[in-house]
Coordinates of C-alpha atoms in Angstrom, one line a residue:
M23 CA -5.5 -18.0 -11.5
D24 CA -6.5 -14.3 -11.4
D25 CA -6.3 -12.7 -8.0
P26 CA -10.0 -12.1 -6.8
R27 CA -8.9 -9.0 -5.0
L28 CA -8.0 -7.4 -8.4
T29 CA -10.5 -9.1 -10.7
P30 CA -14.0 -7.6 -11.0
A31 CA -15.7 -11.0 -11.4
R32 CA -18.5 -12.8 -9.5
P33 CA -20.4 -15.9 -10.6
D34 CA -23.4 -13.7 -11.4
L35 CA -21.6 -10.7 -12.9
A36 CA -18.3 -9.6 -14.3
A37 CA -16.6 -6.8 -16.1
Q38 CA -17.2 -6.8 -19.9
H39 CA -13.4 -6.9 -20.6
L40 CA -13.3 -10.3 -19.0
K41 CA -15.8 -11.9 -21.4
G42 CA -14.2 -15.0 -23.0
K43 CA -11.7 -15.3 -20.2
I44 CA -13.9 -16.3 -17.3
K45 CA -17.4 -17.6 -16.7
A46 CA -20.2 -15.4 -15.3
A47 CA -23.9 -15.2 -15.8
R48 CA -23.6 -11.7 -17.4
F49 CA -21.0 -9.1 -18.3
V50 CA -21.3 -5.3 -17.9
A51 CA -19.2 -2.4 -19.1
G52 CA -19.4 -0.5 -15.8
D53 CA -19.6 3.3 -15.2
E54 CA -16.9 5.6 -13.9
F55 CA -17.5 7.5 -10.7
E56 CA -15.3 9.4 -8.3
I57 CA -15.1 9.2 -4.5
V58 CA -16.9 12.3 -3.2
D59 CA -16.6 11.4 0.6
A60 CA -13.4 12.3 2.4
L61 CA -12.8 8.6 3.0
A62 CA -14.8 5.7 1.7
P63 CA -14.6 2.1 3.1
L64 CA -14.2 -0.7 0.6
R65 CA -15.6 -3.9 2.1
E66 CA -15.7 -7.5 1.1
R67 CA -19.5 -7.7 1.4
P68 CA -22.3 -5.1 1.1
S69 CA -22.6 -4.6 4.8
T70 CA -21.3 -2.1 7.3
E71 CA -20.3 -5.1 9.4
A72 CA -18.2 -6.7 6.6
T73 CA -14.4 -6.7 6.8
L74 CA -12.7 -3.5 5.7
L75 CA -10.4 -4.3 2.8
T76 CA -9.1 -0.9 2.0
Q77 CA -10.2 2.7 1.9
A78 CA -10.7 5.0 -1.1
L79 CA -9.7 8.6 -0.8
K80 CA -11.6 11.7 -2.0
G81 CA -11.1 12.2 -5.7
E82 CA -10.2 8.6 -6.6
R83 CA -11.8 7.1 -9.6
V84 CA -13.7 3.8 -9.5
T85 CA -15.5 1.7 -12.1
I86 CA -18.9 0.5 -10.7
Y87 CA -20.4 -2.7 -12.1
D88 CA -23.3 -3.3 -9.8
R89 CA -25.5 -1.3 -7.4
N90 CA -27.6 -3.4 -5.0
G91 CA -30.3 -0.8 -4.4
E92 CA -29.6 -1.1 -0.6
G93 CA -26.9 1.5 -0.3
F94 CA -23.9 -0.4 -1.7
A95 CA -22.0 -0.4 -5.1
W96 CA -19.6 -3.1 -6.3
G97 CA -16.6 -2.0 -8.4
Q98 CA -12.9 -1.6 -8.9
L99 CA -10.6 1.2 -7.8
K100 CA -8.7 2.7 -10.7
A101 CA -5.5 3.5 -8.8
D102 CA -4.6 0.1 -7.4
G103 CA -7.2 -2.2 -9.0
Y104 CA -8.8 -3.3 -5.7
V105 CA -12.3 -4.8 -6.0
G106 CA -15.1 -4.6 -3.4
W107 CA -18.2 -2.9 -2.1
L108 CA -18.4 0.8 -1.5
P109 CA -21.2 2.9 0.0
D110 CA -23.4 4.5 -2.7
R111 CA -23.3 7.8 -0.9
A112 CA -19.6 8.1 -1.4
L113 CA -19.9 8.1 -5.2
G114 CA -20.5 10.9 -7.7
K115 CA -20.1 11.4 -11.4
P116 CA -16.6 12.9 -12.3
A117 CA -17.1 16.6 -12.6
A118 CA -13.6 18.1 -13.0
T119 CA -10.0 17.0 -13.2
P120 CA -8.2 17.2 -9.9
T121 CA -5.6 19.9 -9.7
H122 CA -4.2 19.4 -6.2
R123 CA -3.4 16.7 -3.7
I124 CA -3.5 16.8 0.2
I125 CA 0.2 16.6 1.3
A126 CA -0.3 17.1 5.0
I127 CA -1.3 13.9 6.9
R128 CA -4.7 15.6 7.3
T129 CA -6.3 19.0 6.9
L130 CA -9.5 20.8 7.6
A131 CA -11.9 22.2 5.1
F132 CA -13.6 25.5 6.2
P133 CA -16.8 27.1 4.9
G134 CA -15.1 30.5 4.4
P135 CA -11.7 32.3 4.6
S136 CA -11.2 32.0 8.4
I137 CA -9.8 29.3 10.6
K138 CA -12.2 30.4 13.4
L139 CA -15.2 28.9 11.4
P140 CA -16.4 25.4 12.2
P141 CA -14.7 23.0 9.8
L142 CA -17.0 21.2 7.3
E143 CA -14.8 18.2 6.6
T144 CA -11.4 16.5 7.3
L145 CA -9.4 15.4 4.4
T146 CA -6.4 13.1 4.6
M147 CA -3.1 12.7 2.7
G148 CA -3.5 11.6 -0.8
A149 CA -7.0 12.9 -1.3
T150 CA -7.3 14.9 -4.6
I151 CA -9.3 18.0 -5.1
T152 CA -10.0 20.7 -7.7
V153 CA -9.0 24.2 -6.8
T154 CA -10.9 27.0 -8.5
R155 CA -9.1 30.0 -7.0
E156 CA -7.1 31.3 -4.1
D157 CA -8.2 33.6 -1.3
G158 CA -5.3 34.8 0.8
P159 CA -3.8 31.8 2.7
F160 CA -6.6 29.5 1.4
A161 CA -7.3 27.5 -1.7
V162 CA -11.0 27.4 -2.6
T163 CA -12.2 24.1 -4.1
R164 CA -15.1 23.5 -6.5
E165 CA -17.2 22.5 -3.5
G166 CA -16.6 26.0 -2.0
W167 CA -14.3 24.6 0.7
Y168 CA -11.5 26.7 2.0
L169 CA -8.3 24.7 2.6
P170 CA -5.0 26.0 4.0
R171 CA -2.7 26.4 0.9
Q172 CA 0.4 24.9 2.7
H173 CA -1.5 21.6 3.1
L174 CA -1.8 21.2 -0.7
G175 CA 0.5 20.3 -3.5
N176 CA 0.0 20.4 -7.2
I177 CA -1.2 17.1 -8.6
G178 CA 2.2 16.4 -10.1
R179 CA 4.2 17.2 -6.9
H180 CA 6.0 14.3 -5.3
E181 CA 7.8 14.0 -2.0
A182 CA 11.6 13.3 -2.1
D183 CA 11.7 10.5 0.4
F184 CA 8.8 8.1 1.1
V185 CA 10.3 7.1 4.4
T186 CA 10.0 10.6 5.7
V187 CA 6.3 10.5 4.7
A188 CA 5.9 7.2 6.7
E189 CA 7.6 8.8 9.7
H190 CA 4.9 11.5 9.8
F191 CA 2.4 8.7 10.7
V192 CA 4.0 7.7 13.9
G193 CA 1.3 7.5 16.6
T194 CA -1.5 6.8 14.1
P195 CA -3.9 4.1 15.4
Y196 CA -3.7 0.7 13.7
L197 CA -6.7 -0.1 11.6
W198 CA -7.0 -3.2 9.4
G199 CA -7.6 -2.0 5.9
G200 CA -7.0 1.6 6.9
K201 CA -5.2 4.1 4.7
S202 CA -5.2 7.4 6.5
S203 CA -3.8 9.2 9.5
L204 CA -7.2 8.4 11.2
G205 CA -6.2 4.7 11.1
I206 CA -3.8 2.7 9.0
D207 CA -2.4 -0.8 8.5
C208 CA 1.1 -1.9 7.5
S209 CA 0.6 -2.1 3.7
G210 CA -1.5 1.0 3.7
L211 CA 1.4 2.9 5.2
V212 CA 3.7 1.6 2.5
Q213 CA 1.2 2.3 -0.3
L214 CA 0.3 5.8 0.9
S215 CA 4.0 6.8 1.5
L216 CA 5.2 5.5 -1.9
N217 CA 2.2 7.1 -3.7
A218 CA 3.2 10.4 -2.1
A219 CA 6.7 10.0 -3.5
G220 CA 5.2 9.4 -7.0
S221 CA 5.6 5.6 -7.1
A222 CA 2.8 3.2 -7.9
C223 CA 2.2 0.5 -5.2
P224 CA -0.2 -2.4 -4.8
R225 CA -2.4 -2.5 -1.8
D226 CA -1.6 -5.7 0.2
S227 CA 1.8 -6.8 1.6
D228 CA 2.0 -10.0 -0.4
M229 CA 1.3 -8.0 -3.6
Q230 CA 4.0 -5.5 -2.5
Q231 CA 6.5 -8.3 -1.9
N232 CA 5.9 -9.6 -5.4
A233 CA 5.9 -6.3 -7.2
L234 CA 8.3 -3.9 -5.5
G235 CA 12.1 -3.6 -5.6
T236 CA 14.7 -6.3 -5.9
A237 CA 15.1 -9.1 -3.4
L238 CA 18.3 -9.0 -1.3
A239 CA 20.4 -12.1 -0.7
A240 CA 20.8 -13.2 2.9
A241 CA 24.3 -11.5 3.3
E242 CA 23.0 -8.2 1.7
S243 CA 19.9 -8.2 4.0
K244 CA 22.1 -7.9 7.0
K245 CA 23.2 -4.4 5.7
L246 CA 19.9 -2.6 5.6
R247 CA 19.5 0.8 4.1
R248 CA 16.9 3.5 4.4
G249 CA 13.9 2.7 2.2
D250 CA 14.4 -1.1 2.2
L251 CA 11.2 -3.1 2.9
I252 CA 11.2 -6.1 5.2
F253 CA 8.4 -8.6 4.7
W254 CA 6.8 -11.3 6.8
K255 CA 3.8 -13.3 6.0
G256 CA 1.0 -10.7 6.2
H257 CA 3.2 -7.9 7.3
V258 CA 5.6 -5.3 6.0
A259 CA 7.9 -2.7 7.6
I260 CA 10.0 0.2 6.2
V261 CA 13.6 0.5 7.1
R262 CA 14.6 4.0 8.5
D263 CA 18.3 3.3 9.0
A264 CA 20.7 0.5 10.0
E265 CA 19.0 -0.1 13.3
T266 CA 15.3 1.0 13.1
I267 CA 12.1 0.4 11.2
V268 CA 8.8 2.3 11.0
H269 CA 5.6 0.2 10.6
A270 CA 2.0 0.1 11.5
N271 CA 1.3 -3.0 13.5
A272 CA -1.3 -4.7 15.7
Y273 CA 1.1 -5.5 18.5
H274 CA 1.4 -1.8 19.3
M275 CA -1.9 -0.9 17.7
A276 CA -0.2 2.0 16.2
T277 CA 2.5 3.1 13.7
V278 CA 5.8 3.1 15.6
I279 CA 9.5 3.3 15.2
E280 CA 11.1 0.2 16.6
N281 CA 14.5 -1.4 16.8
T282 CA 14.8 -3.7 13.8
G283 CA 16.5 -6.6 15.6
E284 CA 14.0 -6.5 18.5
A285 CA 11.0 -6.4 16.0
I286 CA 12.3 -9.4 14.0
A287 CA 12.9 -11.4 17.3
R288 CA 9.4 -10.4 18.6
I289 CA 7.7 -11.4 15.4
K290 CA 9.7 -14.6 15.1
A291 CA 8.7 -15.5 18.7
A292 CA 5.0 -15.1 17.6
G293 CA 5.6 -17.6 14.8
S294 CA 6.6 -15.6 11.7
E295 CA 10.0 -15.4 10.0
V296 CA 11.2 -12.7 7.6
T297 CA 10.2 -13.8 4.1
A298 CA 12.0 -11.2 2.0
V299 CA 13.9 -7.9 2.1
K300 CA 13.4 -5.8 -1.0
R301 CA 15.4 -2.8 -2.2
F302 CA 14.5 -0.2 -4.7
N303 CA 17.9 0.7 -6.1

C-alpha cells in the first residue's frame, strides 16, 4: 500500500501520474510553484489549527494539485515528496534558478547594504535564494534583499560532517513538524543536517530507518561511531561519539547533547526500546 504521506491522492482528487494505479474521482496534472515565504507550514488539513506535518523552506519546489479558494493549497514537495496543505500566500511561480543556499542556522535579510537597517526577513538553514550581484560584504537577491555573504554557500556546496551541522542546533526549541532553528523535531534535525551535507533524506523517522544506512548487528551497535543513527519507535538520535548523542526531543523540549546510555535508559523507562542502529559506511 502506498504511503499516504508521500502519495498525492485523495478520494476526490489525485495526481495524473497515478491514474490507473488508484481510484479517485478525478486526476489532475498539477502546477509547479516555489515557496516564497521564509518558512511555510505543511499541514494535514486546510486549517491553521491542523497538525503541522513538516515545513517547506524558501525556494523549495512544490507541485500543487488543488486550491480550496480559502487560502490553502494541496500538493507535494519536490525534495522529499511530502504531501499536505500549504498556505496559498507562501506560493509563487518559479522565477529563477536558485544560486545559493543559507548555510548559517539562520540569517537576516536587510533592505540595503547596512546591518543597522531594520531586517525585512529571517531566513533559515537550507533555504535557497537567487543572488543577482554582490555589494561589499553583502549578496543581493532577486528580491532586493541584502544578505551577509558569509551566511551563504553556492548551491552545490556541501558540509563535510552532518553531525557538526546538527550540533549547531543545540538549544533550538522542540517543535513537532519543525525544520528550522526556530523550532525543530528529531527527524527534521536529521533531514536538515544530512541535506546540508549533500545527502538525500526522507522526512519522518520511520522513513529514515527504512531508507538510510545499514543496520548494525547487536554486537556492532555496542560500538557506536560518530554519524550512526539510533532509532526508537517515533524517534531518532544522531551519535556524536562513543558516549553522547545529539537529538531534538520533547522530554527536554529542545535539541540537546545527552549521554547515550542515559538517554536509552530514560526512553526505555518511558516504554520504548531501540528498534535499530544504522551506519552510513
